[in-house]
Amino acid sequence: SSELTQDPAVSVALGQTVRITCQGDSLRSYYASWYQQKPGQAPVLVIYGKNNRPSGIPDRFSGSSSGNTASLTITGAQAEDEADYYCNSRDSSGNLGVFGTGTKVTVL
Amino acid sequence: QVTLKESGPVLVKPTETLTLTCTVSGFSLSNARMGVSWIRQPPGKALEWLAHIFSNDEKSYSTSLKSRLTISKDTSKSQVVLTMTNMDPVDTATYYCARILGQWDYEVYILYYYMDVWGKGTTVTVSS
């Protein structure tokens, strides 16, 4: 079982704001990175570090962290943001490489 | 342009050994604070990290699969190879490789990592 827990699914109205959370003890010490995956496609990095976006990722995507919870916020969700989102960080021993359980985002 | 491409068999039989190759371009496997991860995703399920290898040859494996996995790299060929022994139908999945980058946050003095570029994945079915 994953050491990073995410809500299985969330929905958001077009143009509204949605926050996706990732909980785990390791997040008290380490940053999470966030990945978007659309059906039949490879994951794409959307947020890394404290709150950094790779080139080409819209600024409606942002990241934050508090205590044992990391969050990905989509401000003004668009239809093309409908996808699965995964967080990634270290495990409780500090080893790299654990993914969250994933959150399916539906844009209504 | 950084790219990664996975290759390997489409179908393997139970108990066989799977060998997957990730061929990279646009960067060198000898670059500092860079590495390659292998990740898999069974149909309809979540991503699962398997292993990674860094430029200094540091390796790490999933705790649950450690006894079955071996990762290695050939810098001259720009390839990272993952072998998984004793394959089972539950290992049926799409297997991805991704570049890992390490970056310092000097505000809090943390070295953090992320996977910035992924291959398209290769689907492996385990069946007799």
Tab-separated table of N, CA, C and O in Angstrom, chain A residues 3-101:
chain	number	residue	atom	x	y	z
A	3	GLU	N	2.369	4.953	0.769
A	3	GLU	CA	2.537	5.774	1.953
A	3	GLU	C	2.056	7.189	1.707
A	3	GLU	O	2.179	8.042	2.580
A	4	LEU	N	1.566	7.468	0.500
A	4	LEU	CA	1.010	8.777	0.165
A	4	LEU	C	-0.435	8.576	-0.251
A	4	LEU	O	-0.723	7.838	-1.191
A	5	THR	N	-1.331	9.247	0.442
A	5	THR	CA	-2.756	9.032	0.251
A	5	THR	C	-3.414	10.215	-0.442
A	5	THR	O	-3.199	11.370	-0.045
A	6	GLN	N	-4.196	9.928	-1.459
A	6	GLN	CA	-4.953	10.947	-2.176
A	6	GLN	C	-6.430	10.561	-2.215
A	6	GLN	O	-6.767	9.381	-2.173
A	7	ASP	N	-7.297	11.551	-2.316
A	7	ASP	CA	-8.708	11.289	-2.538
A	7	ASP	C	-8.873	10.635	-3.908
A	7	ASP	O	-8.233	11.060	-4.876
A	8	PRO	N	-9.713	9.625	-4.028
A	8	PRO	CA	-9.827	8.917	-5.308
A	8	PRO	C	-10.338	9.793	-6.447
A	8	PRO	O	-9.914	9.618	-7.594
A	9	ALA	N	-11.280	10.685	-6.136
A	9	ALA	CA	-11.877	11.465	-7.207
A	9	ALA	C	-12.393	12.799	-6.681
A	9	ALA	O	-12.860	12.885	-5.541
A	10	VAL	N	-12.283	13.816	-7.520
A	10	VAL	CA	-12.877	15.125	-7.224
A	10	VAL	C	-13.461	15.662	-8.523
A	10	VAL	O	-13.024	15.279	-9.618
A	11	SER	N	-14.462	16.535	-8.391
A	11	SER	CA	-15.025	17.177	-9.567
A	11	SER	C	-15.015	18.681	-9.365
A	11	SER	O	-15.018	19.175	-8.233
A	12	VAL	N	-14.979	19.392	-10.480
A	12	VAL	CA	-14.924	20.853	-10.430
A	12	VAL	C	-15.694	21.406	-11.619
A	12	VAL	O	-15.628	20.845	-12.727
A	13	ALA	N	-16.410	22.485	-11.389
A	13	ALA	CA	-17.113	23.138	-12.489
A	13	ALA	C	-16.100	23.879	-13.351
A	13	ALA	O	-15.069	24.371	-12.859
A	14	LEU	N	-16.384	23.948	-14.611
A	14	LEU	CA	-15.521	24.656	-15.555
A	14	LEU	C	-15.249	26.082	-15.057
A	14	LEU	O	-16.177	26.817	-14.702
A	15	GLY	N	-13.980	26.441	-14.981
A	15	GLY	CA	-13.601	27.782	-14.564
A	15	GLY	C	-13.451	27.971	-13.065
A	15	GLY	O	-12.986	29.024	-12.616
A	16	GLN	N	-13.827	26.969	-12.307
A	16	GLN	CA	-13.707	27.063	-10.847
A	16	GLN	C	-12.372	26.500	-10.375
A	16	GLN	O	-11.549	26.044	-11.172
A	17	THR	N	-12.181	26.532	-9.062
A	17	THR	CA	-10.910	26.113	-8.463
A	17	THR	C	-11.051	24.774	-7.760
A	17	THR	O	-12.058	24.526	-7.079
A	18	VAL	N	-10.059	23.918	-7.926
A	18	VAL	CA	-10.051	22.621	-7.267
A	18	VAL	C	-8.687	22.401	-6.629
A	18	VAL	O	-7.662	22.780	-7.183
A	19	ARG	N	-8.721	21.829	-5.431
A	19	ARG	CA	-7.480	21.488	-4.747
A	19	ARG	C	-7.414	19.988	-4.549
A	19	ARG	O	-8.368	19.369	-4.052
A	20	ILE	N	-6.266	19.417	-4.927
A	20	ILE	CA	-6.025	17.980	-4.794
A	20	ILE	C	-4.969	17.805	-3.712
A	20	ILE	O	-3.933	18.479	-3.731
A	21	THR	N	-5.243	16.932	-2.748
A	21	THR	CA	-4.309	16.784	-1.638
A	21	THR	C	-3.615	15.430	-1.644
A	21	THR	O	-4.120	14.449	-2.193
A	22	CYS	N	-2.463	15.424	-0.986
A	22	CYS	CA	-1.617	14.239	-0.882
A	22	CYS	C	-1.096	14.212	0.551
A	22	CYS	O	-0.450	15.178	0.984
A	23	GLN	N	-1.407	13.155	1.285
A	23	GLN	CA	-1.023	13.093	2.694
A	23	GLN	C	-0.018	11.990	2.946
A	23	GLN	O	-0.165	10.866	2.432
A	24	GLY	N	0.971	12.305	3.768
A	24	GLY	CA	1.960	11.297	4.140
A	24	GLY	C	2.987	11.893	5.086
A	24	GLY	O	3.310	13.077	4.991
A	25	ASP	N	3.498	11.066	5.974
A	25	ASP	CA	4.445	11.559	6.980
A	25	ASP	C	5.711	12.140	6.357
A	25	ASP	O	6.278	13.112	6.855
A	26	SER	N	6.150	11.554	5.246
A	26	SER	CA	7.392	12.024	4.627
A	26	SER	C	7.264	13.455	4.110
A	26	SER	O	8.269	14.153	3.942
A	27	LEU	N	6.023	13.908	3.900
A	27	LEU	CA	5.824	15.253	3.356
A	27	LEU	C	6.142	16.342	4.380
A	27	LEU	O	6.205	17.523	4.034
A	28	ARG	N	6.328	15.958	5.622
A	28	ARG	CA	6.762	16.937	6.629
A	28	ARG	C	8.209	17.365	6.365
A	28	ARG	O	8.644	18.430	6.809
A	29	SER	N	8.952	16.508	5.660
A	29	SER	CA	10.381	16.761	5.448
A	29	SER	C	10.766	16.956	3.993
A	29	SER	O	11.818	17.521	3.712
A	30	TYR	N	9.950	16.455	3.076
A	30	TYR	CA	10.321	16.458	1.662
A	30	TYR	C	9.223	17.060	0.790
A	30	TYR	O	8.041	16.963	1.114
A	31	TYR	N	9.632	17.657	-0.310
A	31	TYR	CA	8.663	18.171	-1.280
A	31	TYR	C	7.995	17.034	-2.032
A	31	TYR	O	8.562	15.963	-2.207
A	32	ALA	N	6.786	17.320	-2.503
A	32	ALA	CA	6.124	16.423	-3.444
A	32	ALA	C	6.258	16.995	-4.851
A	32	ALA	O	6.359	18.217	-5.032
A	33	SER	N	6.276	16.120	-5.830
A	33	SER	CA	6.100	16.547	-7.217
A	33	SER	C	4.760	15.990	-7.685
A	33	SER	O	4.246	15.019	-7.117
A	34	TRP	N	4.189	16.637	-8.704
A	34	TRP	CA	2.844	16.282	-9.164
A	34	TRP	C	2.866	15.967	-10.651
A	34	TRP	O	3.528	16.653	-11.437
A	35	TYR	N	2.096	14.957	-11.027
A	35	TYR	CA	2.052	14.470	-12.407
A	35	TYR	C	0.608	14.358	-12.870
A	35	TYR	O	-0.250	13.876	-12.130
A	36	GLN	N	0.378	14.802	-14.095
A	36	GLN	CA	-0.929	14.706	-14.730
A	36	GLN	C	-0.875	13.576	-15.748
A	36	GLN	O	0.075	13.487	-16.542
A	37	GLN	N	-1.887	12.727	-15.746
A	37	GLN	CA	-1.926	11.639	-16.720
A	37	GLN	C	-3.309	11.575	-17.357
A	37	GLN	O	-4.308	11.363	-16.676
A	38	LYS	N	-3.323	11.741	-18.653
A	38	LYS	CA	-4.569	11.611	-19.411
A	38	LYS	C	-4.667	10.199	-19.967
A	38	LYS	O	-3.639	9.517	-20.131
A	39	PRO	N	-5.875	9.724	-20.261
A	39	PRO	CA	-6.051	8.332	-20.704
A	39	PRO	C	-5.170	7.970	-21.887
A	39	PRO	O	-5.099	8.714	-22.877
A	40	GLY	N	-4.477	6.857	-21.755
A	40	GLY	CA	-3.640	6.360	-22.830
A	40	GLY	C	-2.338	7.105	-23.030
A	40	GLY	O	-1.619	6.838	-24.008
A	41	GLN	N	-2.009	8.019	-22.115
A	41	GLN	CA	-0.785	8.811	-22.260
A	41	GLN	C	0.133	8.616	-21.062
A	41	GLN	O	-0.279	8.178	-19.993
A	42	ALA	N	1.409	8.957	-21.279
A	42	ALA	CA	2.363	8.932	-20.173
A	42	ALA	C	2.109	10.111	-19.241
A	42	ALA	O	1.575	11.146	-19.655
A	43	PRO	N	2.493	9.971	-17.978
A	43	PRO	CA	2.376	11.104	-17.055
A	43	PRO	C	3.224	12.292	-17.508
A	43	PRO	O	4.242	12.123	-18.183
A	44	VAL	N	2.778	13.469	-17.090
A	44	VAL	CA	3.481	14.719	-17.380
A	44	VAL	C	3.690	15.468	-16.068
A	44	VAL	O	2.753	15.620	-15.277
A	45	LEU	N	4.913	15.939	-15.845
A	45	LEU	CA	5.226	16.723	-14.639
A	45	LEU	C	4.516	18.071	-14.714
A	45	LEU	O	4.633	18.779	-15.718
A	46	VAL	N	3.804	18.438	-13.633
A	46	VAL	CA	3.133	19.746	-13.608
A	46	VAL	C	3.663	20.664	-12.508
A	46	VAL	O	3.633	21.888	-12.650
A	47	ILE	N	4.103	20.076	-11.381
A	47	ILE	CA	4.634	20.876	-10.281
A	47	ILE	C	5.796	20.125	-9.652
A	47	ILE	O	5.719	18.910	-9.451
A	48	TYR	N	6.872	20.862	-9.305
A	48	TYR	CA	8.004	20.250	-8.602
A	48	TYR	C	8.595	21.251	-7.623
A	48	TYR	O	8.399	22.469	-7.753
A	49	GLY	N	9.300	20.744	-6.617
A	49	GLY	CA	9.916	21.599	-5.616
A	49	GLY	C	8.871	22.322	-4.786
A	49	GLY	O	7.760	21.847	-4.573
A	50	LYS	N	9.236	23.506	-4.319
A	50	LYS	CA	8.335	24.267	-3.454
A	50	LYS	C	7.048	24.630	-4.213
A	50	LYS	O	5.942	24.460	-3.705
A	51	ASN	N	7.185	25.162	-5.395
A	51	ASN	CA	6.032	25.497	-6.248
A	51	ASN	C	6.565	25.940	-7.599
A	51	ASN	O	6.491	27.127	-7.954
A	52	ASN	N	7.121	25.008	-8.349
A	52	ASN	CA	7.720	25.312	-9.650
A	52	ASN	C	6.962	24.590	-10.754
A	52	ASN	O	6.590	23.430	-10.600
A	53	ARG	N	6.754	25.303	-11.856
A	53	ARG	CA	6.088	24.724	-13.012
A	53	ARG	C	7.085	24.558	-14.155
A	53	ARG	O	7.827	25.492	-14.481
A	54	PRO	N	7.106	23.378	-14.781
A	54	PRO	CA	7.962	23.233	-15.964
A	54	PRO	C	7.474	24.145	-17.075
A	54	PRO	O	6.310	24.583	-17.083
A	55	SER	N	8.353	24.402	-18.014
A	55	SER	CA	7.976	25.188	-19.172
A	55	SER	C	6.794	24.537	-19.876
A	55	SER	O	6.767	23.320	-20.069
A	56	GLY	N	5.803	25.355	-20.227
A	56	GLY	CA	4.650	24.851	-20.950
A	56	GLY	C	3.460	24.498	-20.078
A	56	GLY	O	2.365	24.261	-20.601
A	57	ILE	N	3.656	24.452	-18.766
A	57	ILE	CA	2.543	24.171	-17.855
A	57	ILE	C	1.866	25.492	-17.497
A	57	ILE	O	2.533	26.429	-17.034
A	58	PRO	N	0.554	25.590	-17.680
A	58	PRO	CA	-0.149	26.861	-17.427
A	58	PRO	C	-0.030	27.297	-15.970
A	58	PRO	O	0.062	26.467	-15.054
A	59	ASP	N	-0.078	28.614	-15.765
A	59	ASP	CA	0.081	29.128	-14.400
A	59	ASP	C	-1.162	28.931	-13.543
A	59	ASP	O	-1.169	29.329	-12.377
A	60	ARG	N	-2.197	28.318	-14.075
A	60	ARG	CA	-3.343	27.979	-13.232
A	60	ARG	C	-3.024	26.787	-12.310
A	60	ARG	O	-3.779	26.503	-11.391
A	61	PHE	N	-1.905	26.115	-12.556
A	61	PHE	CA	-1.456	25.031	-11.697
A	61	PHE	C	-0.474	25.596	-10.666
A	61	PHE	O	0.471	26.292	-11.008
A	62	SER	N	-0.718	25.274	-9.388
A	62	SER	CA	0.191	25.712	-8.344
A	62	SER	C	0.266	24.655	-7.248
A	62	SER	O	-0.634	23.828	-7.100
A	63	GLY	N	1.362	24.689	-6.497
A	63	GLY	CA	1.564	23.718	-5.433
A	63	GLY	C	1.811	24.396	-4.108
A	63	GLY	O	2.283	25.540	-4.050
A	64	SER	N	1.492	23.693	-3.032
A	64	SER	CA	1.737	24.199	-1.686
A	64	SER	C	1.877	23.014	-0.744
A	64	SER	O	1.622	21.863	-1.124
A	65	SER	N	2.288	23.318	0.475
A	65	SER	CA	2.488	22.246	1.449
A	65	SER	C	2.292	22.779	2.852
A	65	SER	O	2.679	23.918	3.153
A	66	SER	N	1.717	21.943	3.712
A	66	SER	CA	1.555	22.286	5.118
A	66	SER	C	1.528	21.008	5.939
A	66	SER	O	0.697	20.126	5.698
A	67	GLY	N	2.458	20.914	6.890
A	67	GLY	CA	2.513	19.716	7.706
A	67	GLY	C	2.740	18.474	6.862
A	67	GLY	O	3.685	18.413	6.075
A	68	ASN	N	1.851	17.508	7.003
A	68	ASN	CA	2.004	16.241	6.274
A	68	ASN	C	1.190	16.210	4.986
A	68	ASN	O	0.942	15.143	4.429
A	69	THR	N	0.760	17.381	4.519
A	69	THR	CA	-0.095	17.438	3.341
A	69	THR	C	0.481	18.363	2.266
A	69	THR	O	0.804	19.516	2.543
A	70	ALA	N	0.602	17.810	1.065
A	70	ALA	CA	0.949	18.613	-0.103
A	70	ALA	C	-0.310	18.792	-0.944
A	70	ALA	O	-1.169	17.895	-0.978
A	71	SER	N	-0.424	19.925	-1.598
A	71	SER	CA	-1.621	20.225	-2.377
A	71	SER	C	-1.263	20.716	-3.769
A	71	SER	O	-0.274	21.436	-3.951
A	72	LEU	N	-2.082	20.325	-4.711
A	72	LEU	CA	-2.019	20.841	-6.076
A	72	LEU	C	-3.337	21.581	-6.318
A	72	LEU	O	-4.411	21.003	-6.124
A	73	THR	N	-3.258	22.835	-6.696
A	73	THR	CA	-4.447	23.636	-6.939
A	73	THR	C	-4.533	24.014	-8.409
A	73	THR	O	-3.530	24.426	-9.007
A	74	ILE	N	-5.704	23.828	-8.972
A	74	ILE	CA	-5.979	24.283	-10.334
A	74	ILE	C	-6.970	25.438	-10.214
A	74	ILE	O	-8.118	25.234	-9.776
A	75	THR	N	-6.528	26.629	-10.558
A	75	THR	CA	-7.355	27.830	-10.427
A	75	THR	C	-7.923	28.187	-11.798
A	75	THR	O	-7.193	28.589	-12.702
A	76	GLY	N	-9.237	28.043	-11.937
A	76	GLY	CA	-9.856	28.252	-13.237
A	76	GLY	C	-9.710	27.013	-14.102
A	76	GLY	O	-9.116	27.059	-15.177
A	77	ALA	N	-10.247	25.900	-13.623
A	77	ALA	CA	-10.065	24.614	-14.307
A	77	ALA	C	-10.651	24.647	-15.721
A	77	ALA	O	-11.724	25.209	-15.962
A	78	GLN	N	-9.929	24.034	-16.630
A	78	GLN	CA	-10.344	23.934	-18.023
A	78	GLN	C	-10.692	22.493	-18.356
A	78	GLN	O	-10.273	21.558	-17.665
A	79	ALA	N	-11.411	22.321	-19.429
A	79	ALA	CA	-11.815	20.974	-19.821
A	79	ALA	C	-10.608	20.062	-20.025
A	79	ALA	O	-10.654	18.871	-19.695
A	80	GLU	N	-9.523	20.631	-20.518
A	80	GLU	CA	-8.325	19.811	-20.791
A	80	GLU	C	-7.577	19.414	-19.526
A	80	GLU	O	-6.629	18.632	-19.589
A	81	ASP	N	-8.020	19.905	-18.369
A	81	ASP	CA	-7.385	19.521	-17.109
A	81	ASP	C	-7.977	18.225	-16.558
A	81	ASP	O	-7.485	17.704	-15.547
A	82	GLU	N	-8.996	17.727	-17.191
A	82	GLU	CA	-9.601	16.464	-16.755
A	82	GLU	C	-8.585	15.348	-16.979
A	82	GLU	O	-8.146	15.094	-18.108
A	83	ALA	N	-8.206	14.701	-15.878
A	83	ALA	CA	-7.116	13.727	-15.922
A	83	ALA	C	-6.960	13.092	-14.545
A	83	ALA	O	-7.630	13.474	-13.583
A	84	ASP	N	-6.051	12.121	-14.471
A	84	ASP	CA	-5.604	11.581	-13.186
A	84	ASP	C	-4.376	12.367	-12.753
A	84	ASP	O	-3.516	12.696	-13.569
A	85	TYR	N	-4.300	12.620	-11.457
A	85	TYR	CA	-3.157	13.350	-10.905
A	85	TYR	C	-2.507	12.520	-9.801
A	85	TYR	O	-3.196	11.985	-8.922
A	86	TYR	N	-1.181	12.436	-9.856
A	86	TYR	CA	-0.430	11.660	-8.873
A	86	TYR	C	0.623	12.542	-8.211
A	86	TYR	O	1.304	13.322	-8.878
A	87	CYS	N	0.766	12.386	-6.891
A	87	CYS	CA	1.881	13.008	-6.205
A	87	CYS	C	3.002	11.972	-6.080
A	87	CYS	O	2.781	10.767	-6.214
A	88	ASN	N	4.212	12.472	-5.850
A	88	ASN	CA	5.371	11.597	-5.707
A	88	ASN	C	6.328	12.239	-4.714
A	88	ASN	O	6.552	13.450	-4.765
A	89	SER	N	6.878	11.429	-3.831
A	89	SER	CA	7.858	11.949	-2.896
A	89	SER	C	8.659	10.776	-2.347
A	89	SER	O	8.732	9.718	-2.977
A	90	ARG	N	9.226	10.968	-1.189
A	90	ARG	CA	10.005	9.895	-0.573
A	90	ARG	C	9.114	9.078	0.360
A	90	ARG	O	8.052	9.524	0.776
A	91	ASP	N	9.600	7.887	0.708
A	91	ASP	CA	8.874	7.099	1.698
A	91	ASP	C	9.298	7.535	3.101
A	91	ASP	O	10.110	8.439	3.270
A	92	SER	N	8.742	6.880	4.098
A	92	SER	CA	8.979	7.303	5.480
A	92	SER	C	10.435	7.125	5.902
A	92	SER	O	10.872	7.712	6.890
A	93	SER	N	11.182	6.328	5.153
A	93	SER	CA	12.602	6.131	5.461
A	93	SER	C	13.487	7.117	4.708
A	93	SER	O	14.704	7.083	4.853
A	94	GLY	N	12.854	7.953	3.886
A	94	GLY	CA	13.608	8.940	3.125
A	94	GLY	C	14.081	8.456	1.778
A	94	GLY	O	14.771	9.180	1.055
A	95	ASN	N	13.707	7.228	1.407
A	95	ASN	CA	14.092	6.713	0.102
A	95	ASN	C	13.207	7.316	-0.975
A	95	ASN	O	12.009	7.500	-0.793
A	96	LEU	N	13.814	7.598	-2.117
A	96	LEU	CA	13.060	8.161	-3.225
A	96	LEU	C	12.041	7.171	-3.746
A	96	LEU	O	12.243	5.969	-3.676
A	97	GLY	N	10.977	7.679	-4.330
A	97	GLY	CA	10.174	6.827	-5.186
A	97	GLY	C	8.921	6.231	-4.610
A	97	GLY	O	8.755	5.020	-4.634
A	98	VAL	N	8.012	7.052	-4.106
A	98	VAL	CA	6.693	6.535	-3.790
A	98	VAL	C	5.663	7.451	-4.423
A	98	VAL	O	5.786	8.679	-4.367
A	99	PHE	N	4.693	6.853	-5.064
A	99	PHE	CA	3.602	7.601	-5.674
A	99	PHE	C	2.376	7.566	-4.781
A	99	PHE	O	2.153	6.603	-4.046
A	100	GLY	N	1.587	8.624	-4.894
A	100	GLY	CA	0.301	8.623	-4.235
A	100	GLY	C	-0.662	7.706	-4.943
A	100	GLY	O	-0.372	7.161	-6.017
A	101	THR	N	-1.817	7.536	-4.344
A	101	THR	CA	-2.828	6.615	-4.860
A	101	THR	C	-3.568	7.157	-6.067
A	101	THR	O	-4.269	6.410	-6.747
